[in-house]
Coordinates of C-alpha atoms and ligand atoms in Angstrom, one line a residue:
M1 CA 22.0 -12.5 177.6
S2 CA 25.1 -14.4 178.3
Q3 CA 25.6 -12.5 181.4
L4 CA 21.9 -14.5 182.1
A5 CA 24.0 -17.7 181.0
A6 CA 26.8 -17.3 183.7
N7 CA 24.7 -16.6 186.0
L8 CA 22.6 -19.5 185.6
R9 CA 26.1 -21.5 185.4
G10 CA 27.2 -19.8 188.5
K11 CA 24.8 -21.3 189.6
S12 CA 25.5 -24.7 188.7
N13 CA 22.5 -26.2 189.3
W14 CA 21.7 -27.7 186.9
V15 CA 19.1 -30.2 187.7
I16 CA 16.9 -26.7 188.6
I17 CA 17.5 -26.1 185.7
L18 CA 16.5 -29.0 183.5
C19 CA 13.6 -29.2 185.5
A20 CA 12.0 -25.9 185.8
Y21 CA 12.8 -26.1 181.5
I22 CA 10.2 -29.1 181.2
T23 CA 7.9 -27.6 183.8
V24 CA 7.1 -24.8 181.5
Y25 CA 7.5 -26.7 178.2
V26 CA 5.0 -28.4 179.1
I27 CA 2.3 -26.2 180.8
L28 CA 3.4 -24.0 178.4
D29 CA 2.6 -26.7 175.1
R30 CA -0.9 -27.7 177.2
I31 CA -1.9 -24.0 177.2
S32 CA -0.8 -23.0 173.8
S33 CA -3.0 -26.2 172.7
V34 CA -5.0 -24.5 169.7
Q35 CA -5.9 -26.4 166.8
A36 CA -4.0 -29.2 166.9
L37 CA -4.2 -31.6 164.6
P38 CA -6.0 -34.6 165.2
D39 CA -3.9 -37.7 166.6
I40 CA -0.6 -35.6 165.8
G41 CA -1.3 -32.8 168.1
F42 CA 0.9 -29.9 165.7
T43 CA -1.0 -26.7 166.9
L44 CA -1.4 -23.5 165.0
W45 CA 0.4 -21.4 168.4
N46 CA 3.3 -23.3 169.7
P47 CA 5.8 -21.7 171.4
P48 CA 7.6 -23.7 174.1
P49 CA 10.1 -24.7 171.1
A50 CA 11.0 -21.0 171.2
I51 CA 12.4 -21.5 175.3
S52 CA 14.2 -25.1 174.0
L53 CA 16.1 -22.5 172.1
A54 CA 17.0 -19.7 174.4
L55 CA 18.1 -22.4 177.1
L56 CA 20.3 -24.2 174.2
L57 CA 21.7 -20.5 172.7
T58 CA 22.0 -19.2 177.3
C59 CA 23.0 -22.3 178.6
G60 CA 24.7 -24.3 176.1
L61 CA 24.6 -26.9 173.2
L62 CA 25.2 -29.8 175.6
F63 CA 21.0 -29.3 177.0
A64 CA 20.7 -30.9 172.8
P65 CA 19.1 -33.9 174.8
A66 CA 16.4 -32.1 177.2
L67 CA 15.1 -30.8 174.3
F68 CA 13.8 -34.7 172.9
V69 CA 12.5 -35.8 177.1
A70 CA 10.4 -31.8 177.3
A71 CA 9.1 -33.8 174.1
V72 CA 8.9 -36.8 175.1
L73 CA 6.8 -35.9 177.9
A74 CA 4.3 -33.5 176.7
D75 CA 3.2 -36.4 174.4
A76 CA 3.2 -38.3 177.1
L77 CA 1.2 -36.2 178.9
S78 CA -1.4 -34.9 175.8
G79 CA -1.8 -39.1 175.2
A80 CA -0.3 -39.0 171.7
V81 CA 2.6 -41.3 172.8
S82 CA -0.1 -44.1 174.1
A83 CA -1.8 -43.8 171.0
W84 CA 1.4 -43.4 167.9
L85 CA 4.9 -44.6 170.4
W86 CA 7.3 -44.6 167.4
P87 CA 6.1 -42.2 165.1
A88 CA 5.1 -39.8 168.3
L89 CA 9.3 -40.4 169.2
A90 CA 10.8 -40.4 165.8
S91 CA 9.4 -36.8 165.2
D92 CA 10.3 -35.6 169.0
A93 CA 13.8 -36.8 167.1
V94 CA 13.3 -35.1 164.7
V95 CA 12.5 -32.1 166.0
A96 CA 14.8 -32.1 169.1
A97 CA 18.2 -32.2 166.7
G98 CA 16.2 -29.9 164.7
Y99 CA 15.7 -26.7 166.8
T100 CA 19.5 -28.8 168.0
V101 CA 20.8 -26.8 164.6
V102 CA 19.3 -23.9 164.2
A103 CA 20.3 -23.3 167.8
V104 CA 24.2 -24.0 166.2
A105 CA 23.0 -21.1 163.6
L106 CA 21.7 -18.4 165.7
R107 CA 24.2 -18.8 168.7
P108 CA 27.0 -15.5 166.5
L109 CA 23.5 -13.9 166.9
V110 CA 22.8 -13.3 170.3
R111 CA 26.9 -14.6 171.6
R112 CA 27.3 -11.3 172.1
A113 CA 26.9 -9.6 175.8
A114 CA 23.5 -7.8 174.1
G115 CA 23.4 -10.2 171.3
L116 CA 20.2 -9.4 168.8
Q117 CA 20.2 -5.8 168.4
S118 CA 21.1 -4.3 164.7
V119 CA 19.0 -4.5 162.1
R120 CA 21.4 -7.0 160.6
E121 CA 21.3 -9.7 163.3
V122 CA 17.6 -9.4 163.5
S123 CA 17.1 -9.8 160.0
W124 CA 19.7 -13.0 159.9
F125 CA 17.6 -14.6 163.1
L126 CA 14.0 -14.3 161.2
V127 CA 15.0 -15.7 158.6
I128 CA 17.3 -18.6 160.3
I129 CA 14.4 -19.3 162.0
S130 CA 11.8 -19.3 158.9
V131 CA 14.4 -21.8 157.3
G132 CA 15.1 -24.0 159.7
V133 CA 11.8 -23.8 161.2
L134 CA 9.8 -25.5 157.3
A135 CA 13.0 -28.4 157.2
I136 CA 11.9 -29.1 160.6
A137 CA 8.3 -28.8 159.9
G138 CA 9.3 -31.5 156.2
S139 CA 11.1 -34.1 157.9
V140 CA 8.6 -34.9 160.9
G141 CA 5.7 -34.6 158.4
A142 CA 8.5 -36.9 155.9
A143 CA 8.6 -39.0 158.7
L144 CA 4.9 -39.7 159.2
V145 CA 3.9 -39.8 156.5
L146 CA 6.9 -42.8 155.8
M147 CA 5.0 -44.0 159.2
N148 CA 1.7 -44.1 158.0
V149 CA 0.3 -41.8 161.1
V150 CA 0.2 -39.5 158.1
P151 CA -1.4 -39.3 153.9
M152 CA 0.6 -38.5 151.4
S153 CA -2.3 -36.4 150.3
R154 CA -2.2 -34.4 154.0
F155 CA 1.7 -34.0 153.1
T156 CA 1.1 -29.9 152.8
A157 CA -0.7 -29.5 154.5
T158 CA 0.6 -31.1 157.8
V159 CA 4.5 -29.3 156.9
R160 CA 2.6 -25.7 156.6
H161 CA 0.1 -26.3 159.9
F162 CA 3.9 -27.4 161.9
W163 CA 5.9 -24.1 160.5
V164 CA 2.8 -22.1 161.1
G165 CA 2.4 -22.2 164.7
D166 CA 6.3 -23.1 165.0
L167 CA 7.2 -19.9 163.2
T168 CA 4.1 -17.6 165.0
G169 CA 4.8 -19.0 168.7
I170 CA 8.7 -18.8 168.2
V171 CA 8.9 -15.3 166.4
G172 CA 7.0 -14.5 169.2
L173 CA 8.0 -15.7 172.4
L174 CA 12.4 -15.8 171.6
P175 CA 12.4 -12.7 171.2
V176 CA 11.4 -11.8 174.9
L177 CA 13.6 -14.4 176.0
L178 CA 16.6 -13.6 174.4
T179 CA 16.2 -9.5 175.5
A180 CA 14.2 -10.3 178.4
P181 CA 17.5 -8.4 180.9
R182 CA 17.9 -5.2 178.0
A183 CA 13.9 -4.5 178.3
W184 CA 14.3 -4.8 181.8
K185 CA 17.0 -2.6 182.3
R186 CA 15.0 0.0 179.9
W187 CA 11.4 0.2 181.7
R188 CA 13.3 0.7 185.5
E189 CA 15.2 4.1 183.4
L190 CA 11.6 5.0 183.1
S191 CA 9.9 7.1 184.0
T192 CA 6.8 6.4 186.9
R193 CA 4.8 8.6 183.4
T194 CA 6.7 7.6 180.7
R195 CA 5.7 4.1 181.9
V196 CA 2.0 4.8 182.3
V197 CA 2.0 7.2 179.0
D198 CA 3.6 4.6 177.4
V199 CA 1.9 1.0 178.2
G200 CA -2.3 3.0 178.3
V201 CA -1.8 4.2 174.8
F202 CA -0.4 0.7 174.4
A203 CA -3.1 -1.2 176.0
L204 CA -5.7 1.5 175.0
S205 CA -4.6 0.6 171.2
L206 CA -4.5 -2.8 171.3
A207 CA -8.0 -3.3 172.3
S208 CA -9.5 -0.3 170.2
A209 CA -7.4 -2.0 166.5
L210 CA -9.0 -6.2 168.3
W211 CA -12.9 -4.7 169.2
I212 CA -12.5 -2.7 164.6
I213 CA -11.1 -6.1 164.2
F214 CA -13.8 -8.7 165.6
G215 CA -16.1 -6.2 166.8
V216 CA -17.1 -4.5 164.2
A217 CA -15.6 -4.9 160.7
P218 CA -16.6 -9.1 160.3
P219 CA -17.0 -11.3 158.6
Q220 CA -15.0 -7.8 156.9
E221 CA -12.2 -9.1 159.4
F222 CA -8.8 -9.1 157.8
Q223 CA -9.0 -5.9 156.2
F224 CA -8.3 -4.1 159.3
F225 CA -5.8 -6.3 160.4
Y226 CA -2.8 -3.4 159.7
L227 CA -4.4 -1.9 162.9
L228 CA -2.7 -4.3 164.8
L229 CA 1.4 -2.4 163.8
L230 CA -0.1 0.7 165.9
P231 CA 1.1 -0.8 169.0
V232 CA 3.6 -2.1 168.0
I233 CA 4.9 0.9 166.1
W234 CA 4.1 2.4 169.0
I235 CA 6.3 0.9 171.1
G236 CA 8.8 -0.1 169.0
V237 CA 9.3 3.8 168.0
R238 CA 9.4 4.8 171.4
H239 CA 12.5 2.2 173.4
G240 CA 13.0 -0.5 171.0
L241 CA 13.6 -4.1 170.2
S242 CA 13.8 -5.3 173.5
L243 CA 10.2 -3.7 174.7
C244 CA 8.8 -4.2 171.1
A245 CA 8.9 -7.8 171.8
M246 CA 7.1 -7.6 174.9
A247 CA 4.1 -5.6 172.6
I248 CA 4.7 -8.1 170.0
L249 CA 4.4 -10.9 172.4
T250 CA 1.2 -9.4 174.4
E251 CA -0.4 -9.3 170.8
Q252 CA 0.6 -12.4 169.8
V253 CA -1.2 -13.9 172.7
T254 CA -3.5 -11.3 173.5
L255 CA -4.7 -12.2 169.7
V256 CA -4.8 -16.3 169.5
A257 CA -7.1 -16.1 173.0
L258 CA -9.7 -14.2 171.0
V259 CA -9.5 -15.8 167.7
N260 CA -9.9 -19.2 169.6
Q261 CA -12.2 -17.9 171.9
L262 CA -14.2 -16.4 168.9
D263 CA -14.1 -20.0 167.6
Y264 CA -13.0 -19.2 163.7
P265 CA -12.0 -22.4 162.1
A266 CA -8.7 -23.8 161.2
S267 CA -8.3 -22.0 158.0
D268 CA -9.0 -18.4 159.3
F269 CA -6.7 -19.4 162.5
I270 CA -3.7 -20.0 159.7
A271 CA -4.9 -16.3 158.1
F272 CA -4.1 -14.7 161.2
Q273 CA -1.3 -16.5 162.7
I274 CA 0.3 -15.5 158.9
L275 CA -1.1 -12.2 159.7
S276 CA 0.3 -11.5 163.0
L277 CA 4.0 -12.8 161.6
A278 CA 4.0 -10.0 159.5
V279 CA 3.0 -7.8 162.4
A280 CA 5.8 -9.6 165.0
V281 CA 8.4 -9.3 161.8
A282 CA 7.6 -6.2 160.9
G283 CA 7.7 -4.7 164.3
L284 CA 11.1 -6.6 165.1
V285 CA 12.6 -5.3 161.7
L286 CA 11.3 -0.8 163.4
G287 CA 12.0 -2.3 167.0
A288 CA 16.1 -2.3 165.9
V289 CA 16.3 0.0 163.7
V290 CA 14.8 1.9 166.2
T291 CA 17.5 0.3 169.3
E292 CA 20.6 0.6 166.9
R293 CA 19.2 5.0 166.2
L294 CA 19.7 4.9 170.4
H295 CA 23.3 3.2 170.4
A296 CA 24.4 5.2 167.8
E297 CA 23.6 8.8 169.7
V298 CA 24.2 7.4 172.7
K299 CA 28.9 6.4 171.4
L300 CA 28.0 10.0 169.7
R301 CA 27.8 11.3 173.0
Q302 CA 30.4 9.4 174.3
Q303 CA 32.2 10.7 171.5
Q304 CA 31.2 14.5 171.6
A305 CA 31.9 14.2 176.3
E306 CA 35.3 12.4 174.3
L307 CA 36.8 14.8 172.2
G308 CA 35.8 17.6 174.7
R309 CA 37.9 16.1 177.3
V310 CA 40.9 15.7 175.1
T311 CA 39.6 19.2 173.4
R312 CA 40.4 20.4 177.0
I313 CA 43.6 18.4 177.3
T314 CA 45.1 20.4 174.1
T315 CA 44.4 23.7 174.6
A316 CA 45.6 23.7 177.6
G317 CA 48.4 21.5 176.3
A318 CA 48.8 24.3 173.3
L319 CA 48.2 27.3 175.5
G320 CA 51.3 26.0 177.1
S321 CA 53.5 25.4 174.1
A322 CA 52.2 28.6 172.2
I323 CA 53.4 30.8 175.5
V324 CA 57.2 29.3 175.7
H325 CA 57.9 29.7 172.1
E326 CA 55.6 33.1 172.0
I327 CA 58.6 35.0 175.1
S328 CA 61.2 32.7 174.4
Q329 CA 62.0 35.3 172.1
P330 CA 61.7 38.0 174.1
L331 CA 63.3 36.0 176.8
A332 CA 66.3 35.7 175.2
T333 CA 66.5 39.7 173.6
L334 CA 66.0 40.1 177.5
A335 CA 69.3 38.1 178.6
T336 CA 70.6 39.6 176.0
Y337 CA 70.7 42.9 177.4
A338 CA 71.6 41.9 180.6
H339 CA 74.3 40.3 179.5
A340 CA 75.4 44.3 177.3
C341 CA 74.5 46.0 180.2
Q342 CA 76.4 44.2 182.9
R343 CA 79.5 44.1 180.5
L344 CA 78.7 48.4 179.7
S345 CA 78.8 49.1 183.7
S346 CA 82.5 47.3 184.0
T347 CA 84.1 48.6 180.8
A348 CA 81.9 52.0 180.3
P349 CA 79.7 53.3 183.4
Q350 CA 80.6 56.3 182.1
D351 CA 78.5 56.5 178.9
K352 CA 75.1 57.0 180.8
R353 CA 73.0 57.5 177.5
L354 CA 73.9 53.2 176.1
L355 CA 72.9 51.9 179.1
T356 CA 69.9 53.3 179.3
E357 CA 68.7 52.8 176.3
T358 CA 69.1 49.0 176.7
L359 CA 67.3 49.5 180.0
A360 CA 64.6 50.8 178.1
K361 CA 65.2 48.1 175.8
I362 CA 64.8 45.6 177.9
E363 CA 61.4 47.3 180.4
S364 CA 60.2 47.5 176.8
E365 CA 60.9 42.9 176.1
A366 CA 59.7 42.5 180.0
L367 CA 56.2 44.3 178.6
R368 CA 56.2 42.7 175.8
A369 CA 56.6 39.4 176.9
G370 CA 54.6 40.3 180.0
E371 CA 52.0 40.9 177.1
I372 CA 51.8 38.1 175.1
V373 CA 51.8 36.0 177.9
E374 CA 47.9 38.1 178.7
R375 CA 47.0 38.0 175.0
L376 CA 47.1 34.3 174.6
R377 CA 45.9 33.3 177.9
D378 CA 42.6 35.6 177.2
F379 CA 42.9 34.3 172.9
L380 CA 43.6 30.9 173.2
S381 CA 41.0 30.3 176.4
K382 CA 38.2 33.0 175.5
G383 CA 39.7 33.9 172.5
D384 CA 39.0 37.1 173.4
T385 CA 40.6 39.8 171.2
L386 CA 40.9 44.1 171.6
L387 CA 39.6 45.3 168.9
G388 CA 41.1 48.4 167.7
P389 CA 42.1 51.1 165.4
M390 CA 46.4 50.9 164.1
A391 CA 48.5 51.1 161.6
L392 CA 49.7 48.5 160.0
E393 CA 52.2 50.1 158.2
E394 CA 54.2 51.1 161.6
A395 CA 53.1 47.1 164.1
A396 CA 55.1 46.4 160.8
R397 CA 58.6 48.8 161.1
R398 CA 57.9 47.9 164.7
V399 CA 58.3 44.3 165.2
A400 CA 61.5 44.4 162.3
G401 CA 62.1 47.1 164.8
A402 CA 61.8 43.9 167.3
L403 CA 63.9 41.1 165.8
V404 CA 66.7 44.1 163.9
D405 CA 69.0 42.3 166.3
E406 CA 68.3 38.8 164.8
A407 CA 68.3 39.9 161.0
R408 CA 71.7 41.8 161.2
V409 CA 73.7 38.7 163.1
N410 CA 72.3 36.5 160.0
G411 CA 73.0 39.2 157.1
V412 CA 69.0 39.9 156.5
E413 CA 67.4 42.5 154.8
V414 CA 64.1 43.0 156.2
R415 CA 61.9 45.8 154.1
I416 CA 58.6 47.0 154.3
E417 CA 56.8 49.0 151.8
A418 CA 52.7 49.9 152.1
Q419 CA 50.7 52.1 149.4
S420 CA 49.2 54.7 151.1
E421 CA 46.5 54.6 154.3
T422 CA 47.2 51.1 156.0
S423 CA 44.7 51.6 159.0
I424 CA 42.2 49.4 160.1
V425 CA 40.5 48.0 163.5
A426 CA 42.0 45.3 165.1
D427 CA 43.4 43.5 168.8
R428 CA 46.8 45.3 167.5
V429 CA 48.9 42.4 170.8
Q430 CA 47.9 39.9 167.6
V431 CA 48.8 41.6 164.6
E432 CA 52.5 42.6 166.1
Q433 CA 52.0 38.5 167.7
L434 CA 51.2 37.2 163.3
L435 CA 54.0 40.2 161.9
V436 CA 56.6 38.6 164.4
N437 CA 56.2 34.5 163.5
L438 CA 56.0 35.4 159.6
I439 CA 58.8 38.1 159.4
R440 CA 60.8 35.9 161.8
N441 CA 60.8 32.7 160.0
G442 CA 61.4 34.6 156.6
I443 CA 64.6 35.9 158.7
E444 CA 65.0 32.5 159.4
A445 CA 64.5 30.6 156.2
A446 CA 67.1 34.0 154.2
A447 CA 70.0 33.4 156.6
E448 CA 70.2 29.8 155.4
R449 CA 71.2 31.1 151.9
T450 CA 75.2 30.7 151.6
T451 CA 75.2 33.1 148.3
G452 CA 73.9 36.6 147.0
E453 CA 71.7 39.3 149.5
K454 CA 69.6 38.1 152.0
R455 CA 66.1 39.5 152.1
V456 CA 63.0 39.5 153.3
R457 CA 60.1 41.9 151.9
V458 CA 57.2 42.7 153.5
R459 CA 53.9 44.2 151.0
I460 CA 51.0 46.2 152.4
S461 CA 48.9 46.8 149.5
R462 CA 45.0 47.9 150.1
S463 CA 41.9 47.1 147.8
D464 CA 37.9 48.4 149.1
S465 CA 37.4 45.8 151.3
E466 CA 40.2 44.3 152.4
I467 CA 44.5 44.7 153.4
R468 CA 46.9 42.8 152.1
V469 CA 50.5 41.9 153.8
D470 CA 53.2 39.7 151.5
V471 CA 55.9 38.7 153.3
E472 CA 58.5 37.4 151.1
D473 CA 61.9 36.3 151.9
N474 CA 64.7 34.5 150.1
G475 CA 65.7 31.5 151.2
P476 CA 64.9 27.4 150.0
G477 CA 61.4 27.8 150.8
V478 CA 58.8 25.5 152.3
T479 CA 60.0 22.2 152.4
P480 CA 57.7 19.8 150.7
E481 CA 57.3 17.2 153.8
I482 CA 55.7 20.2 155.7
M483 CA 53.9 21.3 153.2
E484 CA 50.6 19.7 153.3
R485 CA 50.5 20.3 156.9
L486 CA 51.8 23.2 157.0
F487 CA 49.1 25.9 159.2
E488 CA 48.8 21.9 161.3
P489 CA 50.0 22.5 165.4
F490 CA 53.1 21.0 165.8
A491 CA 54.7 21.1 162.2
T492 CA 57.6 21.7 162.2
S493 CA 61.4 20.9 160.1
K494 CA 63.3 22.6 162.8
T495 CA 65.3 21.5 165.2
R496 CA 64.7 23.6 167.7
G497 CA 60.8 25.2 166.9
M498 CA 57.3 23.7 168.0
G499 CA 55.1 24.5 164.3
L500 CA 52.9 26.9 166.7
G501 CA 54.1 29.7 164.8
L502 CA 52.1 29.2 161.5
S503 CA 48.5 27.6 162.7
L504 CA 48.6 30.6 165.8
S505 CA 48.7 33.5 163.1
R506 CA 46.0 31.7 160.8
Q507 CA 43.7 31.0 164.2
I508 CA 44.6 35.0 164.6
V509 CA 44.0 36.1 161.0
E510 CA 40.5 34.1 161.2
S511 CA 39.5 35.8 164.1
H512 CA 39.6 38.9 162.7
G513 CA 37.6 37.3 159.4
G514 CA 40.4 37.4 157.4
R515 CA 42.7 34.6 155.4
L516 CA 46.0 33.3 155.8
W517 CA 48.0 31.5 153.0
Y518 CA 51.2 30.2 151.5
E519 CA 51.2 31.0 147.5
R520 CA 52.8 28.0 146.4
T521 CA 53.5 30.4 143.1
S522 CA 56.8 31.8 144.4
A523 CA 59.7 30.8 141.5
M524 CA 62.2 31.6 144.7
G525 CA 61.6 31.5 148.3
A526 CA 58.8 31.8 150.5
H527 CA 55.8 33.9 150.0
F528 CA 53.1 34.2 152.6
A529 CA 50.7 36.2 152.0
F530 CA 47.1 37.4 154.3
C531 CA 44.3 39.2 154.4
L532 CA 42.2 41.7 157.1
P533 CA 39.5 43.2 156.4
C534 CA 39.4 47.0 156.1
N535 CA 36.4 48.0 158.0
R536 CA 35.9 46.0 160.7
T537 CA 34.0 46.8 164.2
N538 CA 33.7 43.3 165.7
V539 CA 35.2 39.9 164.9
D540 CA 34.2 36.0 165.0
V541 CA 35.8 34.7 168.3
R542 CA 36.4 30.8 167.9
Ligands
LIG601 P1 58.4 26.5 163.9 O1 59.2 27.8 163.2 O2 58.9 26.2 164.9 O3 58.7 25.3 163.7 P2 55.8 27.6 162.0 O4 54.5 27.1 162.4 O5 56.3 29.0 162.2 O6 57.5 26.4 163.5 O7 56.5 26.7 160.4 C1 56.4 25.6 160.9 C2 56.8 25.4 159.8 O8 56.6 25.7 158.4 C3 58.4 24.9 159.5 O9 59.4 24.6 160.5 C4 59.4 24.8 158.7 O10 59.3 24.0 157.8 C5 58.2 26.1 157.7 N1 57.9 26.8 157.3 C6 57.7 28.4 158.3 N2 57.9 29.5 157.3 C7 58.7 29.8 156.3 C8 59.9 30.3 155.4 N3 59.1 31.2 155.3 N4 60.4 29.9 154.6 C9 60.7 27.9 154.4 N5 59.2 28.0 155.5 C10 59.3 28.0 156.3

């Protein structure tokens, strides 16, 4: 709406805006004159104030004097000014001032670009309009009583007439004016088929309801009035507030024309108008609920798309970091062995056996690094796991063998204890990687001890359905700062740590249908444990 205002202001053709406003106001005043009170001309359906409020809300309060000019002109053309000059001018002044105040109160609701769309905004809109119009009706009524135009005995009836007429006119037309750009946008988004079906259903249900109410039901028209809710509900549920406001206005205009045509007395007319007001309020609130839901859905879709994008970036980043993290150890070992080979070939070239052994170690470490990269890529990108039978004890010993140099340098003893059979169906490379992460963490932690024995103990036990592995060390234990985020990626307390080992380990265990956790019961050092199902033939890929 503010865009419309910007456009209007952009053209800065105030004269055109003023002329257009006054012309539309006067024409609308003429054609909406139904059940007008004698002499003072208050009608039971009065939409021109909706045009005035739309002008003030979109083009600014500077246009407030135009409200007075338009009202006086409309009165002059209807003959009211010549009959009651001062009372007409006084009531026009009160009306212009009153609607300017109402516009000020409504401004916060329509200031936003997409104003008037939530249930809260629509509720406040209805409250402000109802109270504002009542206050204006009371003030105009009081002025007319004071000026002896209306006898005191007719004060209440005059106020009620004014209130019902202006309120129905505003509630019917103003939401359409305020949401017109959105209605147009929504209309353009619809396929021709949807347009034809929805307009067809609306027209058919409106015609049927009117036929039943005014054709079949008399003299009990009011009993069937609720049928007029159906066409509004149809459009409200399908398209939300903006098109529902159009449906309400269409229904209102048709109803007023019909009731006028059928020559109902003023008392019935008021009753019809109050019922149509109830239909309009229900339709606007329903439309706002649907609009809110549609917006929430769009927002959710945007958030999901954004989340997907972030997840892809994070996964790509995690993949890169994980590769660096996991192959840095074999690369370091490779460098050490290569250096050893160089020294052996220069200092003891005759010791071929040692040279061959060290070269074999180089080959095995290089292969392991390549295997890790490949398996990590598969695991992180597609979640693939290559299942096969494997013995956990053997895997643990192999891993301990690979880490023996690191353990020896730090003076840490790695002990593997297994009870009975430890075979499972799992991805060997992933499970070895998991053991490397836990045992290496244990070695690094135990290495921090300054006195006494430094040790890491790996215990493998089996129940009927699962195999449990406990990895305990007698290092300083997990620091409290990291405890809550222990398994989150990038949570690390080490200067050169990546914080990926435990999160990757948990992913590996969970993709095998198992669990990995930290045992808080350990009195000394850290205690990690994981369980894997023994008889698994396939895995949940996450
Ligand atoms: P990184 O070893 O690269 O830091 P991890 O995910 O393997 O990444 O470990 C995360 C953090 O958990 C470590 O930085 C450390 O603070 C803590 N941690 C892991 N294992 C142990 C352990 N055995 N003893 C004490 N702290 C540990």
